[in-house]
Amino acid sequence: MLKQLAIIAGLGMWATNISAQAFEGKVKNGKTEEPALVMVYDYPETIVESALLAKFADKQLTGTLTKESFRLYPNVVIDEVSKSKLDYYFKLEGNGKKSEPKTTLYLIMHGSGDIEGASELPSRGKAFLEKMTANVKRSSDIMEIRKQEAILVDEENALSDLQKTQKELEEQLQANKAKQETQQKIIASQKMLLDDLKAKTN
């Protein structure tokens, strides 16, 4: 029989809502609330999601998205938490504020049979979420680098466009100068003809 590993002692999420520490709370899963480990990161949801996916990609693990918006990694080993295979459910919730972005990450663990270090799962799960802070920061740094690279490319393209425009204008000026010189020669020639005609009438 599948048993849910105890991860919470029934504390409200408000009890220890500190960004730097994981705590015990609950998360809605379908129509019911389940005990969960909770971690709040001072970053947008996209950044935290990117860090989470990258971490599991490094472990060569691919999750699936459930209809309740949990990212499920079924029957896998996460060494930092347990040597036993467990089902890991992660859910992200962003606060939607651009000025003070925060993202809450929920973790539910399910398992059956003999679980290695079962009594330590809550503390090791919290430690896992807390250590994710470094991954989230790295994800944020990478995102900022990519943004800056995109800005740099845009500015370089703008300079290239200006240089191209300058070159075209310079070519037009050269062409205009050549036409002026030709036109001056034509005028001089026509003036000579006019002078000759006037001389014949005198």
PDB file of C-alpha atoms in Angstrom:
ATOM      1  CA  MET A   1       0.000   0.000   0.000  1.00  0.00           C
ATOM      2  CA  LEU A   2       1.288   3.417  -0.931  1.00  0.00           C
ATOM      3  CA  LYS A   3       2.021   5.480   2.125  1.00  0.00           C
ATOM      4  CA  GLN A   4       2.641   9.158   2.204  1.00  0.00           C
ATOM      5  CA  LEU A   5       5.806  10.068   4.005  1.00  0.00           C
ATOM      6  CA  ALA A   6       5.224  12.450   6.862  1.00  0.00           C
ATOM      7  CA  ILE A   7       6.601  15.826   5.917  1.00  0.00           C
ATOM      8  CA  ILE A   8       4.570  18.203   8.047  1.00  0.00           C
ATOM      9  CA  ALA A   9       3.492  18.514  11.634  1.00  0.00           C
ATOM     10  CA  GLY A  10       0.408  20.549  10.707  1.00  0.00           C
ATOM     11  CA  LEU A  11       1.995  23.995  10.888  1.00  0.00           C
ATOM     12  CA  GLY A  12       0.385  26.861   8.993  1.00  0.00           C
ATOM     13  CA  MET A  13       2.370  28.273   6.096  1.00  0.00           C
ATOM     14  CA  TRP A  14       2.548  31.608   7.880  1.00  0.00           C
ATOM     15  CA  ALA A  15       4.448  30.164  10.815  1.00  0.00           C
ATOM     16  CA  THR A  16       7.986  30.400   9.479  1.00  0.00           C
ATOM     17  CA  ASN A  17       7.639  31.997   6.070  1.00  0.00           C
ATOM     18  CA  ILE A  18      11.283  32.984   5.681  1.00  0.00           C
ATOM     19  CA  SER A  19      12.842  33.168   2.217  1.00  0.00           C
ATOM     20  CA  ALA A  20      16.103  31.612   3.385  1.00  0.00           C
ATOM     21  CA  GLN A  21      14.578  28.557   5.066  1.00  0.00           C
ATOM     22  CA  ALA A  22      12.305  25.751   3.990  1.00  0.00           C
ATOM     23  CA  PHE A  23       9.366  25.033   6.256  1.00  0.00           C
ATOM     24  CA  GLU A  24       6.441  22.688   6.663  1.00  0.00           C
ATOM     25  CA  GLY A  25       3.097  23.603   5.178  1.00  0.00           C
ATOM     26  CA  LYS A  26       0.289  22.352   2.974  1.00  0.00           C
ATOM     27  CA  VAL A  27      -0.531  22.567  -0.704  1.00  0.00           C
ATOM     28  CA  LYS A  28      -3.772  21.932  -2.542  1.00  0.00           C
ATOM     29  CA  ASN A  29      -3.656  18.809  -4.660  1.00  0.00           C
ATOM     30  CA  GLY A  30      -6.909  18.413  -6.492  1.00  0.00           C
ATOM     31  CA  LYS A  31      -9.739  18.829  -3.981  1.00  0.00           C
ATOM     32  CA  THR A  32      -7.616  18.053  -0.935  1.00  0.00           C
ATOM     33  CA  GLU A  33      -4.702  19.637   0.864  1.00  0.00           C
ATOM     34  CA  GLU A  34      -1.565  17.604   1.408  1.00  0.00           C
ATOM     35  CA  PRO A  35       1.379  18.047   3.740  1.00  0.00           C
ATOM     36  CA  ALA A  36       4.305  19.545   1.861  1.00  0.00           C
ATOM     37  CA  LEU A  37       7.688  21.082   2.297  1.00  0.00           C
ATOM     38  CA  VAL A  38       7.685  24.722   1.293  1.00  0.00           C
ATOM     39  CA  MET A  39      10.425  27.086   0.176  1.00  0.00           C
ATOM     40  CA  VAL A  40      10.044  30.729  -0.847  1.00  0.00           C
ATOM     41  CA  TYR A  41      12.588  32.201  -3.262  1.00  0.00           C
ATOM     42  CA  ASP A  42      13.021  35.916  -3.953  1.00  0.00           C
ATOM     43  CA  TYR A  43      12.936  35.363  -7.704  1.00  0.00           C
ATOM     44  CA  PRO A  44      10.287  35.200 -10.459  1.00  0.00           C
ATOM     45  CA  GLU A  45       8.596  31.876 -11.165  1.00  0.00           C
ATOM     46  CA  THR A  46      10.300  31.469 -14.551  1.00  0.00           C
ATOM     47  CA  ILE A  47      13.724  31.681 -12.898  1.00  0.00           C
ATOM     48  CA  VAL A  48      12.893  29.109 -10.212  1.00  0.00           C
ATOM     49  CA  GLU A  49      11.322  26.780 -12.775  1.00  0.00           C
ATOM     50  CA  SER A  50      14.404  27.052 -14.979  1.00  0.00           C
ATOM     51  CA  ALA A  51      16.650  26.208 -12.021  1.00  0.00           C
ATOM     52  CA  LEU A  52      14.497  23.217 -11.059  1.00  0.00           C
ATOM     53  CA  LEU A  53      14.419  21.822 -14.596  1.00  0.00           C
ATOM     54  CA  ALA A  54      18.161  22.344 -15.017  1.00  0.00           C
ATOM     55  CA  LYS A  55      18.898  20.544 -11.749  1.00  0.00           C
ATOM     56  CA  PHE A  56      16.937  17.489 -12.802  1.00  0.00           C
ATOM     57  CA  ALA A  57      18.297  17.642 -16.329  1.00  0.00           C
ATOM     58  CA  ASP A  58      21.763  17.332 -14.765  1.00  0.00           C
ATOM     59  CA  LYS A  59      20.485  14.184 -13.060  1.00  0.00           C
ATOM     60  CA  GLN A  60      19.113  13.018 -16.433  1.00  0.00           C
ATOM     61  CA  LEU A  61      15.591  13.020 -15.032  1.00  0.00           C
ATOM     62  CA  THR A  62      12.538  14.241 -16.925  1.00  0.00           C
ATOM     63  CA  GLY A  63       9.320  15.078 -15.147  1.00  0.00           C
ATOM     64  CA  THR A  64       5.754  15.224 -16.374  1.00  0.00           C
ATOM     65  CA  LEU A  65       3.184  17.908 -15.641  1.00  0.00           C
ATOM     66  CA  THR A  66       0.045  16.674 -13.873  1.00  0.00           C
ATOM     67  CA  LYS A  67      -3.415  18.172 -14.327  1.00  0.00           C
ATOM     68  CA  GLU A  68      -3.003  19.770 -10.883  1.00  0.00           C
ATOM     69  CA  SER A  69       0.100  21.626 -12.196  1.00  0.00           C
ATOM     70  CA  PHE A  70       2.582  19.507 -10.257  1.00  0.00           C
ATOM     71  CA  ARG A  71       5.797  18.479 -11.951  1.00  0.00           C
ATOM     72  CA  LEU A  72       6.071  14.785 -11.141  1.00  0.00           C
ATOM     73  CA  TYR A  73       9.283  12.773 -11.064  1.00  0.00           C
ATOM     74  CA  PRO A  74       8.013   9.245 -10.382  1.00  0.00           C
ATOM     75  CA  ASN A  75      10.021   6.433  -8.832  1.00  0.00           C
ATOM     76  CA  VAL A  76      13.371   8.227  -8.883  1.00  0.00           C
ATOM     77  CA  VAL A  77      16.359   8.530  -6.572  1.00  0.00           C
ATOM     78  CA  ILE A  78      17.489  11.957  -5.403  1.00  0.00           C
ATOM     79  CA  ASP A  79      20.631  11.193  -3.433  1.00  0.00           C
ATOM     80  CA  GLU A  80      20.447  14.415  -1.419  1.00  0.00           C
ATOM     81  CA  VAL A  81      17.088  13.286  -0.002  1.00  0.00           C
ATOM     82  CA  SER A  82      17.086   9.473  -0.017  1.00  0.00           C
ATOM     83  CA  LYS A  83      18.791   6.499  -1.625  1.00  0.00           C
ATOM     84  CA  SER A  84      15.351   4.920  -2.051  1.00  0.00           C
ATOM     85  CA  LYS A  85      13.118   5.518  -5.040  1.00  0.00           C
ATOM     86  CA  LEU A  86      10.314   7.966  -4.335  1.00  0.00           C
ATOM     87  CA  ASP A  87       7.717   9.922  -6.218  1.00  0.00           C
ATOM     88  CA  TYR A  88       8.568  13.628  -6.061  1.00  0.00           C
ATOM     89  CA  TYR A  89       5.902  16.248  -6.737  1.00  0.00           C
ATOM     90  CA  PHE A  90       6.939  19.889  -7.207  1.00  0.00           C
ATOM     91  CA  LYS A  91       4.581  22.823  -7.611  1.00  0.00           C
ATOM     92  CA  LEU A  92       5.470  26.460  -8.302  1.00  0.00           C
ATOM     93  CA  GLU A  93       3.423  29.510  -7.393  1.00  0.00           C
ATOM     94  CA  GLY A  94       4.603  33.021  -8.254  1.00  0.00           C
ATOM     95  CA  ASN A  95       3.225  36.133  -6.570  1.00  0.00           C
ATOM     96  CA  GLY A  96       2.980  38.002  -9.875  1.00  0.00           C
ATOM     97  CA  LYS A  97       4.636  41.186  -8.561  1.00  0.00           C
ATOM     98  CA  LYS A  98       7.398  42.594 -10.744  1.00  0.00           C
ATOM     99  CA  SER A  99       8.664  44.936  -8.032  1.00  0.00           C
ATOM    100  CA  GLU A 100       9.105  42.220  -5.392  1.00  0.00           C
ATOM    101  CA  PRO A 101       9.041  38.834  -7.170  1.00  0.00           C
ATOM    102  CA  LYS A 102       8.701  35.759  -4.998  1.00  0.00           C
ATOM    103  CA  THR A 103       8.066  32.158  -5.920  1.00  0.00           C
ATOM    104  CA  THR A 104       6.842  29.424  -3.592  1.00  0.00           C
ATOM    105  CA  LEU A 105       8.040  25.903  -4.344  1.00  0.00           C
ATOM    106  CA  TYR A 106       6.100  23.012  -2.812  1.00  0.00           C
ATOM    107  CA  LEU A 107       7.489  19.497  -2.485  1.00  0.00           C
ATOM    108  CA  ILE A 108       5.462  16.361  -1.776  1.00  0.00           C
ATOM    109  CA  MET A 109       7.159  12.969  -1.475  1.00  0.00           C
ATOM    110  CA  HIS A 110       5.395   9.635  -1.754  1.00  0.00           C
ATOM    111  CA  GLY A 111       6.903   6.214  -1.299  1.00  0.00           C
ATOM    112  CA  SER A 112       6.200   2.648  -0.263  1.00  0.00           C
ATOM    113  CA  GLY A 113       8.047  -0.204   1.376  1.00  0.00           C
ATOM    114  CA  ASP A 114      11.290   0.264   3.250  1.00  0.00           C
ATOM    115  CA  ILE A 115      12.503   3.826   2.765  1.00  0.00           C
ATOM    116  CA  GLU A 116      16.140   4.537   3.474  1.00  0.00           C
ATOM    117  CA  GLY A 117      16.399   7.253   6.135  1.00  0.00           C
ATOM    118  CA  ALA A 118      12.622   7.714   6.340  1.00  0.00           C
ATOM    119  CA  SER A 119      12.817   9.651   9.614  1.00  0.00           C
ATOM    120  CA  GLU A 120      15.286  12.102   8.077  1.00  0.00           C
ATOM    121  CA  LEU A 121      13.266  12.820   4.955  1.00  0.00           C
ATOM    122  CA  PRO A 122      11.675  16.047   6.234  1.00  0.00           C
ATOM    123  CA  SER A 123      14.994  17.598   7.256  1.00  0.00           C
ATOM    124  CA  ARG A 124      16.830  16.338   4.171  1.00  0.00           C
ATOM    125  CA  GLY A 125      13.994  17.516   1.945  1.00  0.00           C
ATOM    126  CA  LYS A 126      14.203  20.975   3.499  1.00  0.00           C
ATOM    127  CA  ALA A 127      17.955  21.032   3.018  1.00  0.00           C
ATOM    128  CA  PHE A 128      17.452  20.063  -0.627  1.00  0.00           C
ATOM    129  CA  LEU A 129      15.086  22.994  -1.176  1.00  0.00           C
ATOM    130  CA  GLU A 130      17.364  25.405   0.675  1.00  0.00           C
ATOM    131  CA  LYS A 131      20.394  24.374  -1.367  1.00  0.00           C
ATOM    132  CA  MET A 132      18.321  25.027  -4.473  1.00  0.00           C
ATOM    133  CA  THR A 133      18.787  28.729  -3.671  1.00  0.00           C
ATOM    134  CA  ALA A 134      22.254  28.569  -5.248  1.00  0.00           C
ATOM    135  CA  ASN A 135      20.767  26.987  -8.390  1.00  0.00           C
ATOM    136  CA  VAL A 136      18.061  29.638  -8.534  1.00  0.00           C
ATOM    137  CA  LYS A 137      20.632  32.429  -8.200  1.00  0.00           C
ATOM    138  CA  ARG A 138      22.709  30.843 -10.965  1.00  0.00           C
ATOM    139  CA  SER A 139      19.600  30.587 -13.149  1.00  0.00           C
ATOM    140  CA  SER A 140      18.918  34.265 -12.503  1.00  0.00           C
ATOM    141  CA  ASP A 141      22.515  35.198 -13.357  1.00  0.00           C
ATOM    142  CA  ILE A 142      22.335  33.211 -16.596  1.00  0.00           C
ATOM    143  CA  MET A 143      19.043  34.923 -17.479  1.00  0.00           C
ATOM    144  CA  GLU A 144      20.592  38.354 -16.828  1.00  0.00           C
ATOM    145  CA  ILE A 145      23.604  37.432 -18.968  1.00  0.00           C
ATOM    146  CA  ARG A 146      21.314  36.374 -21.815  1.00  0.00           C
ATOM    147  CA  LYS A 147      19.313  39.604 -21.488  1.00  0.00           C
ATOM    148  CA  GLN A 148      22.507  41.658 -21.560  1.00  0.00           C
ATOM    149  CA  GLU A 149      23.790  39.691 -24.540  1.00  0.00           C
ATOM    150  CA  ALA A 150      20.516  40.394 -26.352  1.00  0.00           C
ATOM    151  CA  ILE A 151      20.781  44.107 -25.511  1.00  0.00           C
ATOM    152  CA  LEU A 152      24.385  44.157 -26.737  1.00  0.00           C
ATOM    153  CA  VAL A 153      23.408  42.453 -30.004  1.00  0.00           C
ATOM    154  CA  ASP A 154      20.598  44.992 -30.513  1.00  0.00           C
ATOM    155  CA  GLU A 155      22.964  47.917 -29.897  1.00  0.00           C
ATOM    156  CA  GLU A 156      25.592  46.432 -32.208  1.00  0.00           C
ATOM    157  CA  ASN A 157      22.937  45.974 -34.903  1.00  0.00           C
ATOM    158  CA  ALA A 158      21.826  49.584 -34.409  1.00  0.00           C
ATOM    159  CA  LEU A 159      25.432  50.770 -34.873  1.00  0.00           C
ATOM    160  CA  SER A 160      25.793  48.570 -37.952  1.00  0.00           C
ATOM    161  CA  ASP A 161      22.601  50.084 -39.415  1.00  0.00           C
ATOM    162  CA  LEU A 162      23.912  53.604 -38.769  1.00  0.00           C
ATOM    163  CA  GLN A 163      27.252  52.748 -40.354  1.00  0.00           C
ATOM    164  CA  LYS A 164      25.474  51.255 -43.359  1.00  0.00           C
ATOM    165  CA  THR A 165      23.338  54.395 -43.674  1.00  0.00           C
ATOM    166  CA  GLN A 166      26.459  56.565 -43.428  1.00  0.00           C
ATOM    167  CA  LYS A 167      28.173  54.541 -46.132  1.00  0.00           C
ATOM    168  CA  GLU A 168      25.136  54.855 -48.402  1.00  0.00           C
ATOM    169  CA  LEU A 169      24.981  58.607 -47.782  1.00  0.00           C
ATOM    170  CA  GLU A 170      28.700  58.972 -48.459  1.00  0.00           C
ATOM    171  CA  GLU A 171      28.286  57.031 -51.705  1.00  0.00           C
ATOM    172  CA  GLN A 172      25.358  59.274 -52.628  1.00  0.00           C
ATOM    173  CA  LEU A 173      27.467  62.343 -51.832  1.00  0.00           C
ATOM    174  CA  GLN A 174      30.309  61.038 -53.999  1.00  0.00           C
ATOM    175  CA  ALA A 175      27.868  60.329 -56.813  1.00  0.00           C
ATOM    176  CA  ASN A 176      26.354  63.781 -56.356  1.00  0.00           C
ATOM    177  CA  LYS A 177      29.823  65.381 -56.413  1.00  0.00           C
ATOM    178  CA  ALA A 178      30.677  63.531 -59.637  1.00  0.00           C
ATOM    179  CA  LYS A 179      27.407  64.674 -61.205  1.00  0.00           C
ATOM    180  CA  GLN A 180      28.121  68.261 -60.145  1.00  0.00           C
ATOM    181  CA  GLU A 181      31.544  68.126 -61.777  1.00  0.00           C
ATOM    182  CA  THR A 182      30.021  66.728 -64.978  1.00  0.00           C
ATOM    183  CA  GLN A 183      27.305  69.362 -64.901  1.00  0.00           C
ATOM    184  CA  GLN A 184      29.904  72.122 -64.423  1.00  0.00           C
ATOM    185  CA  LYS A 185      31.750  70.869 -67.522  1.00  0.00           C
ATOM    186  CA  ILE A 186      28.511  70.863 -69.504  1.00  0.00           C
ATOM    187  CA  ILE A 187      27.731  74.397 -68.334  1.00  0.00           C
ATOM    188  CA  ALA A 188      31.244  75.559 -69.254  1.00  0.00           C
ATOM    189  CA  SER A 189      30.889  73.985 -72.713  1.00  0.00           C
ATOM    190  CA  GLN A 190      27.464  75.525 -73.283  1.00  0.00           C
ATOM    191  CA  LYS A 191      28.769  78.891 -72.101  1.00  0.00           C
ATOM    192  CA  MET A 192      31.617  78.656 -74.625  1.00  0.00           C
ATOM    193  CA  LEU A 193      29.133  77.933 -77.392  1.00  0.00           C
ATOM    194  CA  LEU A 194      27.012  80.867 -76.286  1.00  0.00           C
ATOM    195  CA  ASP A 195      30.057  83.139 -76.243  1.00  0.00           C
ATOM    196  CA  ASP A 196      30.999  81.992 -79.769  1.00  0.00           C
ATOM    197  CA  LEU A 197      27.477  82.706 -81.040  1.00  0.00           C
ATOM    198  CA  LYS A 198      27.502  86.161 -79.507  1.00  0.00           C
ATOM    199  CA  ALA A 199      30.943  86.869 -81.034  1.00  0.00           C
ATOM    200  CA  LYS A 200      29.600  86.066 -84.527  1.00  0.00           C
ATOM    201  CA  THR A 201      26.854  88.641 -84.212  1.00  0.00           C
ATOM    202  CA  ASN A 202      29.253  91.446 -83.382  1.00  0.00           C
TER     203      ASN A 202
END
